[in-house]
Coordinates of C-alpha atoms and ligand atoms in Angstrom, one line a residue:
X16 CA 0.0 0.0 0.0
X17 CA 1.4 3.3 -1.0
X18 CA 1.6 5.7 1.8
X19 CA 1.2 8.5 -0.6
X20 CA -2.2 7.6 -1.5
X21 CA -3.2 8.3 1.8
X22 CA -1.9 10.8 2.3
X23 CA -4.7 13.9 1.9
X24 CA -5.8 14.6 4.6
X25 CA -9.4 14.7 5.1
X26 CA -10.3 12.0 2.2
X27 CA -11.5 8.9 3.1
X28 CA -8.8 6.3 3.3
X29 CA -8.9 3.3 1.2
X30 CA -6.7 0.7 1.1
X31 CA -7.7 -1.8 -2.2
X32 CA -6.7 -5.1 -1.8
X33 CA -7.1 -8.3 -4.3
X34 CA -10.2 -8.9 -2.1
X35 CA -11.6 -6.3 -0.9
X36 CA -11.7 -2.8 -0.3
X37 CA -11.4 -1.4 3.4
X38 CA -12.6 2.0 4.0
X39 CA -11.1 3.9 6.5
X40 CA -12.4 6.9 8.2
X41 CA -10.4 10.7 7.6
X42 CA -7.8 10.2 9.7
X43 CA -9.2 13.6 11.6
X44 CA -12.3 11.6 13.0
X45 CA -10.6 9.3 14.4
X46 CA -9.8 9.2 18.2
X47 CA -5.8 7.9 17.5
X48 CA -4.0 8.9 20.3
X49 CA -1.1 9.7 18.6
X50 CA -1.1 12.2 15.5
X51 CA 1.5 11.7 14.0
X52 CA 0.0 8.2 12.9
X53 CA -0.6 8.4 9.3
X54 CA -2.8 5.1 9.6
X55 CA -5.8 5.0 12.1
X56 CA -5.5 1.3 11.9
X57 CA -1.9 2.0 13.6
X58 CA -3.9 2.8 17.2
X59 CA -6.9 0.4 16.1
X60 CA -7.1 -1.0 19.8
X61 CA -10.7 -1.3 19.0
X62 CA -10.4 -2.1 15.1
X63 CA -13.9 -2.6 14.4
X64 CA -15.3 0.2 15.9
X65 CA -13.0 2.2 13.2
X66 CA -12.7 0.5 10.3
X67 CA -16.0 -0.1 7.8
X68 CA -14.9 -3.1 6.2
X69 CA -16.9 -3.9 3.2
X70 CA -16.9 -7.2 1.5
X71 CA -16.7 -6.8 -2.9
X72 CA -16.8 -10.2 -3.2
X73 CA -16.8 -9.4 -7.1
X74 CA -13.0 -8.4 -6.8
X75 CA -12.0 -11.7 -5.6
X76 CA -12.0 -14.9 -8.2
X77 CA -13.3 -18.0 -7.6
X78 CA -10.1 -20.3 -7.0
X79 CA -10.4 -23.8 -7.7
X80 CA -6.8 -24.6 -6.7
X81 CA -6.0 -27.7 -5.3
X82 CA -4.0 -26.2 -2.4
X83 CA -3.3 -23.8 -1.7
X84 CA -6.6 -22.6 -1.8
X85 CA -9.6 -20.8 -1.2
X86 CA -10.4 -19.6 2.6
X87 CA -13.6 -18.6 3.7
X88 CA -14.0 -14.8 3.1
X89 CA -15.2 -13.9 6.0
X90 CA -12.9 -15.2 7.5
X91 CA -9.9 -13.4 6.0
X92 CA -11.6 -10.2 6.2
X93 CA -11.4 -11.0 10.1
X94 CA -8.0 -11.7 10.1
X95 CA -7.7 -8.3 8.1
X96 CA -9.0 -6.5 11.0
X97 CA -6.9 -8.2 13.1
X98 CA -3.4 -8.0 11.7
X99 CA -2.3 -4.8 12.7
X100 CA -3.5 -5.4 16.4
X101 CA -4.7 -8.1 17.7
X102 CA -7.4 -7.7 20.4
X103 CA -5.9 -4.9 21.9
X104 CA -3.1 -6.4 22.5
X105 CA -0.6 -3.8 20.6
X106 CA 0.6 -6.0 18.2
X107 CA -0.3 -8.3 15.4
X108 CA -0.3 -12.2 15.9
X109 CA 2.7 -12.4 14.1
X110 CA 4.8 -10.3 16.5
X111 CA 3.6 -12.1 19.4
X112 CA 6.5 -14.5 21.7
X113 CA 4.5 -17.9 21.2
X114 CA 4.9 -18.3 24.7
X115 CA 2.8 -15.3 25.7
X116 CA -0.6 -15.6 27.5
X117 CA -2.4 -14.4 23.9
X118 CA -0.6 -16.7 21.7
X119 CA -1.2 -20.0 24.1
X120 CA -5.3 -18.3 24.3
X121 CA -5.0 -18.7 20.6
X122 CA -3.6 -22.1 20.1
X123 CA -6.0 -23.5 23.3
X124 CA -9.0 -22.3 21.1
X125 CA -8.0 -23.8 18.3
X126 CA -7.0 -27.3 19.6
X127 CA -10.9 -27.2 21.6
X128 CA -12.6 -26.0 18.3
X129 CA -11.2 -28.5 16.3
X130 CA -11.4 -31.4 19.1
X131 CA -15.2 -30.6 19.3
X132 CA -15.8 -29.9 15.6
X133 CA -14.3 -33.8 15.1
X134 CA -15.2 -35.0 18.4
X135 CA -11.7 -35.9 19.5
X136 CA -11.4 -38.3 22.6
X137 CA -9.0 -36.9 25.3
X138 CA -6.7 -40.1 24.4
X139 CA -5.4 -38.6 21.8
X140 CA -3.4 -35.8 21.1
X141 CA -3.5 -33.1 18.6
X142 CA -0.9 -31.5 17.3
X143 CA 0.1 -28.5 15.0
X144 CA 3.2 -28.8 13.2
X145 CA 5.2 -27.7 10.0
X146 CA 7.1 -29.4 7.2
X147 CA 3.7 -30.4 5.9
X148 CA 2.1 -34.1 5.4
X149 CA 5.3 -34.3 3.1
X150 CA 7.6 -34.6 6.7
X151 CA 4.7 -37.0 8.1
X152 CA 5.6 -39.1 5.0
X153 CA 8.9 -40.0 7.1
X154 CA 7.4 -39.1 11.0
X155 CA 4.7 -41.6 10.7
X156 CA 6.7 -44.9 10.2
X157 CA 9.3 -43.3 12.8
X158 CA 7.4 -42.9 15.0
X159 CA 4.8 -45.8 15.3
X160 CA 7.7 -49.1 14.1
X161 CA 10.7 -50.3 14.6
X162 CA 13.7 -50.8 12.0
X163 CA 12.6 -53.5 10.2
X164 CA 8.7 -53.7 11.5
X165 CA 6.0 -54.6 8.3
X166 CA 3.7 -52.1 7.3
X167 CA 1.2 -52.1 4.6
X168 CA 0.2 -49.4 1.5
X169 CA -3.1 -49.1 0.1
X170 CA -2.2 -46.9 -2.7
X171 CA -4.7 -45.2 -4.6
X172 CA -2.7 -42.0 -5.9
X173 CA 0.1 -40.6 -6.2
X174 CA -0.1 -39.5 -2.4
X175 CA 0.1 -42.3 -1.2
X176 CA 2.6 -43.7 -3.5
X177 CA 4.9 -41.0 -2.1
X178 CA 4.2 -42.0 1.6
X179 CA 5.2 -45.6 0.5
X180 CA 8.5 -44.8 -1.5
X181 CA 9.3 -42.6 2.2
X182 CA 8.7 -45.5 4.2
X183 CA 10.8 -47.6 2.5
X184 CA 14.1 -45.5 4.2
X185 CA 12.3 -46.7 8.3
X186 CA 10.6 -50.1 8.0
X187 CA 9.2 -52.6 5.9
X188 CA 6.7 -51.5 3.9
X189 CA 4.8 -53.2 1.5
X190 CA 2.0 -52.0 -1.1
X191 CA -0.7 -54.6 -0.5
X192 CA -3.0 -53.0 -3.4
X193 CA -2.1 -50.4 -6.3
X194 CA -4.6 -48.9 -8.7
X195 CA -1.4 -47.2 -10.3
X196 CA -1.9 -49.7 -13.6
X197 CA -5.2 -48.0 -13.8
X198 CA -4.6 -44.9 -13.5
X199 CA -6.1 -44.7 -10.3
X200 CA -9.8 -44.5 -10.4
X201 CA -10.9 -46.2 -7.3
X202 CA -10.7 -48.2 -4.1
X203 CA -10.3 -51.9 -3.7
X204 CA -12.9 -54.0 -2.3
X205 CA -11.6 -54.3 1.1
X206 CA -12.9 -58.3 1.0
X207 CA -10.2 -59.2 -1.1
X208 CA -7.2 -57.0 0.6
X209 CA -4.2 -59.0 1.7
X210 CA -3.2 -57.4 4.8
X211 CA -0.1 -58.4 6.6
X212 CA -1.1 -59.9 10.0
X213 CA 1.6 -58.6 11.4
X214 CA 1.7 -54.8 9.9
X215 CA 2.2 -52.0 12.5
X216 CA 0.2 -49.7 10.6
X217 CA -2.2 -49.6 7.6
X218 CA -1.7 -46.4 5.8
X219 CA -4.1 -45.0 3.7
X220 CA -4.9 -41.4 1.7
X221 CA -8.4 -40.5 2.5
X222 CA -8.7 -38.6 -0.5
X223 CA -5.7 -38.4 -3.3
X224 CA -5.9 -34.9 -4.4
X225 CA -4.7 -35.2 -7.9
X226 CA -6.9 -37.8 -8.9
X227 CA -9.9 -37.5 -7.1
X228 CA -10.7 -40.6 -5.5
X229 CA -11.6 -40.5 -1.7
X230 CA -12.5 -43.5 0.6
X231 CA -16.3 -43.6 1.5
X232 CA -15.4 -46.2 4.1
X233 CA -12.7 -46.9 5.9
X234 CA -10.4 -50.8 6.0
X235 CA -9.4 -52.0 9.3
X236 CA -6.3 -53.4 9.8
X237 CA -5.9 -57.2 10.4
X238 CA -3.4 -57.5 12.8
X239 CA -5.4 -56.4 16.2
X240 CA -2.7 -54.5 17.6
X241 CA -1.9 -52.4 14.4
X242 CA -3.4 -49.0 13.4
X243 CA -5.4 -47.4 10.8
X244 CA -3.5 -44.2 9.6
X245 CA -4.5 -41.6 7.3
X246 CA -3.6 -38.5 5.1
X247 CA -6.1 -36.3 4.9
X248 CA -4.6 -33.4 3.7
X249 CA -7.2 -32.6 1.1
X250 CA -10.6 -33.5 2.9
X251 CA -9.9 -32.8 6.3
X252 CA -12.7 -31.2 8.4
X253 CA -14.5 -31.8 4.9
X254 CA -17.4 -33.8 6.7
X255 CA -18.0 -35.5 10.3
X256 CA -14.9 -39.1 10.9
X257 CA -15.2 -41.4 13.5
X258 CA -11.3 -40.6 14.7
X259 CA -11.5 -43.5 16.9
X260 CA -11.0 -45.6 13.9
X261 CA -7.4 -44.6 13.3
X262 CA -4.6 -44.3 15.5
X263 CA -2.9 -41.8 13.1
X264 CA -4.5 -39.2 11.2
X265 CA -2.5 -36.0 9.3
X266 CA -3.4 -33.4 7.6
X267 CA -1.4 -29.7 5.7
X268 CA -3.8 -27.3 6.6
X269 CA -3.6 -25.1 2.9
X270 CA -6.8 -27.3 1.6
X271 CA -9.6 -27.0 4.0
X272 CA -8.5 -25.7 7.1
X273 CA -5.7 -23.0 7.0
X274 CA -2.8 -21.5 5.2
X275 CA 0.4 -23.4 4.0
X276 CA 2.6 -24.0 7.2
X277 CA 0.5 -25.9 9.5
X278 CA 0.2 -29.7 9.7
X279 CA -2.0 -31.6 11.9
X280 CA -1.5 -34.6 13.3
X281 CA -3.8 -36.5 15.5
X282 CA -2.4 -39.7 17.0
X283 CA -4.2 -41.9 20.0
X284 CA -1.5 -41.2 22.8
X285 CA -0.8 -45.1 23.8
X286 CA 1.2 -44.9 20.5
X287 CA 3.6 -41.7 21.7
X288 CA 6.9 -42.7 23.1
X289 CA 8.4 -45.3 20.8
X290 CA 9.8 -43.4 18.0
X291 CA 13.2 -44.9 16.3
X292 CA 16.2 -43.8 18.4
X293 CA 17.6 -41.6 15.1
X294 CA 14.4 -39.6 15.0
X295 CA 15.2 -36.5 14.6
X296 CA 13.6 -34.0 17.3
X297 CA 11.7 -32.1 15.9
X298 CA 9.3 -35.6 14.1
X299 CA 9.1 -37.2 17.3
X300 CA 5.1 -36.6 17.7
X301 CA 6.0 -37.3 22.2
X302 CA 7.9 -34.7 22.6
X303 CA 5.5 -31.9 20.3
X304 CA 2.2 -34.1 23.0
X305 CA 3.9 -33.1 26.1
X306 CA 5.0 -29.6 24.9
X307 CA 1.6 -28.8 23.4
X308 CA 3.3 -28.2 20.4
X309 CA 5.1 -25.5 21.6
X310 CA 8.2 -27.6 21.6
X311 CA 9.8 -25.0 19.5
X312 CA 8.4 -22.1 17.7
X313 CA 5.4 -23.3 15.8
X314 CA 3.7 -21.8 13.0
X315 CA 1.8 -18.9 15.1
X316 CA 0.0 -17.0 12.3
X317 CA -1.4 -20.1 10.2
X318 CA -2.2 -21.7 13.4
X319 CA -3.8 -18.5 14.1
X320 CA -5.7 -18.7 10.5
X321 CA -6.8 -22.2 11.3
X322 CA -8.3 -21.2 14.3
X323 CA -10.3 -18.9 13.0
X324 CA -11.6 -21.4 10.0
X325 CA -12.4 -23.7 12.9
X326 CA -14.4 -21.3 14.2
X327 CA -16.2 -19.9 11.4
X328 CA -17.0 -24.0 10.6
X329 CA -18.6 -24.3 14.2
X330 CA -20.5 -21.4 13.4
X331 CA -21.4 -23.0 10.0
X332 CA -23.3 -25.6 12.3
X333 CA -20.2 -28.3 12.4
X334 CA -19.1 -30.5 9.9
X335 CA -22.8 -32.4 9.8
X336 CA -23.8 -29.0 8.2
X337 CA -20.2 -29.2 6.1
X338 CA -20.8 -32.0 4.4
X339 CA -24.4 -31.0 3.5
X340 CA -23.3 -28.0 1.7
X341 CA -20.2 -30.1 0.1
X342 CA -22.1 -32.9 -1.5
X343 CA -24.3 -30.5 -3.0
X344 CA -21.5 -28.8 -4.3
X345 CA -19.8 -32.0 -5.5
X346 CA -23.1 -33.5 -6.9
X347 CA -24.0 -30.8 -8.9
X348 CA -20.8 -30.6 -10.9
X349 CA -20.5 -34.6 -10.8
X350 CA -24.3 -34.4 -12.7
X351 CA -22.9 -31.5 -14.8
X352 CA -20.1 -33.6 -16.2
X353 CA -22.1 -36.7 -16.7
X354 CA -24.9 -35.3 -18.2
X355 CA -22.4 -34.2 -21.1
X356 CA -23.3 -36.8 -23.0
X357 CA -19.3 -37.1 -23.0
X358 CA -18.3 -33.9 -23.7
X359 CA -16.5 -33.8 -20.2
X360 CA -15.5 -37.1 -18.4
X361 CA -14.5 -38.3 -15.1
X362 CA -12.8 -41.2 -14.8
X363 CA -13.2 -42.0 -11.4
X364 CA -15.9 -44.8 -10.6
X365 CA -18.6 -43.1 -8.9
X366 CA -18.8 -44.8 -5.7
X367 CA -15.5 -43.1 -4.7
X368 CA -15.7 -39.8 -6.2
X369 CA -13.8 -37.0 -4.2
X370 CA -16.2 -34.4 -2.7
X371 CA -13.6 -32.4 -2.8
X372 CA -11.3 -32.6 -6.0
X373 CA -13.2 -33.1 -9.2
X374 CA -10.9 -33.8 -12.0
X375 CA -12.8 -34.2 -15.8
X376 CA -11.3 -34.1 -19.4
X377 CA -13.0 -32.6 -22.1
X378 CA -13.1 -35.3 -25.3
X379 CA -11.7 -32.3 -27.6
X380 CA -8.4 -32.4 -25.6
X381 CA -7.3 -29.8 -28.1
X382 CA -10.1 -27.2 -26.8
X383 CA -8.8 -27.5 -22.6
X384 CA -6.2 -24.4 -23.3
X385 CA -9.5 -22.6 -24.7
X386 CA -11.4 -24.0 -22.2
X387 CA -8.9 -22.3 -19.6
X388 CA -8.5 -19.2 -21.0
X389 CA -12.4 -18.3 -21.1
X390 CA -13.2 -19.8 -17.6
X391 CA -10.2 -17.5 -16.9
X392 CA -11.6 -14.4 -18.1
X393 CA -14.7 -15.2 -16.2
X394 CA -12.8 -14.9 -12.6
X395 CA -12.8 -18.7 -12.3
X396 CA -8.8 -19.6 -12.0
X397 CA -7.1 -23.0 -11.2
X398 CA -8.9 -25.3 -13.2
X399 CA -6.1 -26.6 -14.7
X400 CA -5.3 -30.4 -13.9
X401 CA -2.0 -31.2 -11.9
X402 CA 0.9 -32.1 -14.7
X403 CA 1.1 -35.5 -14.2
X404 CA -2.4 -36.4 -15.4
X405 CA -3.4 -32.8 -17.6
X406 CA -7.2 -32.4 -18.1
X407 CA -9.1 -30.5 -15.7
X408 CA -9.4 -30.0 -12.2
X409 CA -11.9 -28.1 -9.9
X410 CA -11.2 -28.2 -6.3
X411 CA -14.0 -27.3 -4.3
X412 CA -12.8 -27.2 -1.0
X413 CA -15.2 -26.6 2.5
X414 CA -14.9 -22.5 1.6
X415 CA -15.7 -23.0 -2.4
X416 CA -18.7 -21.3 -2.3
X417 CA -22.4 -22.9 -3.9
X418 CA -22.4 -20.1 -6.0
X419 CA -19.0 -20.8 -7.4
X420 CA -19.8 -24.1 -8.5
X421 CA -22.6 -23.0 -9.9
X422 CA -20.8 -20.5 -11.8
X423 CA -18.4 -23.1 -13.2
X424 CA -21.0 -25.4 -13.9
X425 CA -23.0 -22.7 -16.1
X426 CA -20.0 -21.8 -17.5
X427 CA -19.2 -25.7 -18.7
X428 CA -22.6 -25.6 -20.2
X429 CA -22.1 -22.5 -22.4
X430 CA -18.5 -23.7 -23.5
X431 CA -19.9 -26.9 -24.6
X432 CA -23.3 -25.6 -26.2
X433 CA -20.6 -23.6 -28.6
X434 CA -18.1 -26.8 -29.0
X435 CA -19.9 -29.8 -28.9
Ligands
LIG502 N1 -0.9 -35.6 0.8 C1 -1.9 -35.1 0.0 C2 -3.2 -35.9 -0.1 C3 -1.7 -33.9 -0.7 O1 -2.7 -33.4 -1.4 C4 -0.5 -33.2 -0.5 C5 -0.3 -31.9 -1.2 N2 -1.0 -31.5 -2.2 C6 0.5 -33.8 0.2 C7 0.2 -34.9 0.9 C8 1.8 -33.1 0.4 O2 1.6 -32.0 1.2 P1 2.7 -30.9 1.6 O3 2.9 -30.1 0.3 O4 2.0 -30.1 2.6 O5 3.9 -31.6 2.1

């Protein structure tokens, strides 16, 4: 923001952002207690009361990327009112020691919202990390197995591919079913699965983000003393989970829940306190339990961010509420594309279709760049499909709004109605 813009006096103030535009009062009308602020948000102990924030939602596209991604606007037009001063508190969350009464009030809040939005039982622990689900890739079999210990891999994406291939490096993995062959399109019938009796874990990725296939159900593992683990990076807090079926679930907050920076991790505390002797500190989930993850400095400000999407998803009635509003979403495009008459295509059998990542092709593969480009123009960005499939993706994560999808789904019609 250029100060110089600001600077006349007695005109209103207005800071334009890519969102939205925040009008602030002359600075002569405002009570600052210090003149020689040139920003009434600089002495904004009581931000509200000064500022008129006013949502244009028509500045702000609608961004179906796959992560990171959208965030609720209301909720980043409360972190706007925040980030120069945080409750009074003289400073932004940013600024603050992560020690400090605030910070741990923030944190606290967040843990509680997001143990009662999942139902969490006190036995296990939830923590907030960084190094995203990528670093769980290697904490996960570090933490719950020995050198040497079997583990088995469902793998039905490239996700969980990657978790494998990490594995390999602490224990003994082994992929006990693979829909890489076919491209990945769905979930095993867990009848058939061949699960090691003796596997530690079972890991599995609740919803592979590139190709769109997410688990309806969930597998339980064979052996009666090994876990259920998940990544869930890209439908966490998507709709209500029964936690007490895994012992391990993780999650990077920049889908659903958050900014880039945070990873969350909830594990059932009887499994804390084994990790491998060369675990490095800072992936050994006991000591981040017993320090509330406050261990070392965490990631204040997106843990900050996700604390206020928790909220704002309470608000939204909890995730029962969620997941109403998502399948809606997700059916109406899913109905879009395979009404099409095969204009557009999903590959993905329909019993495991992602709610949350919708990936189609168009059968003129020669018209997608077009196809970009106009959805483009219309403010409807990041619809591209990740580069190691092409086609078309539309993520519509938890802050996607109905009207977005509707958008896109108009939109689809009108581009086909002039190719087809
Ligand atoms: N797992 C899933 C399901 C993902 O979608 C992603 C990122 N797109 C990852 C893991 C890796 O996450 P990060 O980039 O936070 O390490």
């Amino acid at each position: 923001m250029a100060a110089t813009s600001l600077n006349a006096p007695n005109a209103p103030l207005l800071q334009k952002t890519h969102q939205t535009h925040v009008f602030l009062k002359p600075i002569s009308t405002i009570p600052c207690q210090t003149s020689a602020k040139r920003f009434c948000i600089s002495c904004s102990a009581t931000t509200q009361d000064r500022l008129s924030v006013q949502s244009q939602s028509q500045d702000r596209v609608f961004n179906f990327a796959a992560g990171p991604a959208t965030l609720p606007e209301n909720v980043l037009l409360k972190a706007q009112s925040e980030l120069y001063n945080w409750h009074g508190s003289g400073m932004s969350v940013m600024e603050m020691s992560h020690r400090g009464k605030d910070f741990r009030s923030i944190i606290e809040k967040a843990e509680a919202d997001l143990r009662s939005l999942l139902n969490i039982p006190e036995n296990y622990a939830v923590l907030f990390l960084q190094g995203g689900a990528t670093t769980q890739f290697a904490a996960v079999p570090l933490n719950l197995c020995a050198p040497g210990d079997s583990v088995d891999y469902l793998v039905t994406g490239s996700w969980g591919d990657k978790a494998f291939i990490e594995a390999k490096k602490y224990c003994n993995p082994k992929v006990i079913w693979s829909g890489k062959s076919e491209n990945y399109v769905r979930v095993p019938s867990f009848d058939g699965l061949e699960l090691n009796p003796n596997a530690k874990y079972l890991h599995i990725c609740a919803n592979e983000t590139i190709y769109g296939v997410e688990f309806k159900d969930y597998p339980v593992p064979c052996n009666p003393n090994g876990v259920l683990v998940a990544d869930m990076s890209s439908n966490f807090c998507s709709k209500p989970v029964d936690v007490t079926k895994f012992g391990l679930i993780y999650a990077g907050a920049q889908k659903n829940v958050g900014p880039s920076g945070v990873c969350i991790v909830i594990v059932r505390k009887d499994l804390l306190g084994n990790a491998q002797e060369i675990t490095p500190v800072m992936l050994d989930y006991k000591i981040h339990a017993d320090n509330n993850s406050l261990y070392n400095t965490p990631p204040c400000y997106g843990i900050y961010m996700c604390g206020l999407v928790f909220e704002d998803l309470l608000k939204q009635g909890g995730l029962e509420e969620v997941e109403k509003k998502n399948h809606k979403k997700a059916g109406i495009l899913y109905n879009a594309i395979d009404e099409s008459k095969g204009f557009y295509r999903c590959p993905v059998e329909k019993s495991v279709r992602s709610m949350m990542n919708v990936p189609f092709t168009l059968e003129k593969s020669e018209l997608e760049a077009e196809f970009l480009k106009e959805a483009e123009k219309e403010k409807m960005v990041q619809l591209k499909g990740h580069r190691s499939v092409g086609g078309m993706r539309a993520s519509i994560y938890n802050a996607m709004p109905l009207a977005g999808v509707e958008k896109l789904v108009a939109f689809m019609k009108d581009f086909q109605a002039k190719h087809a």
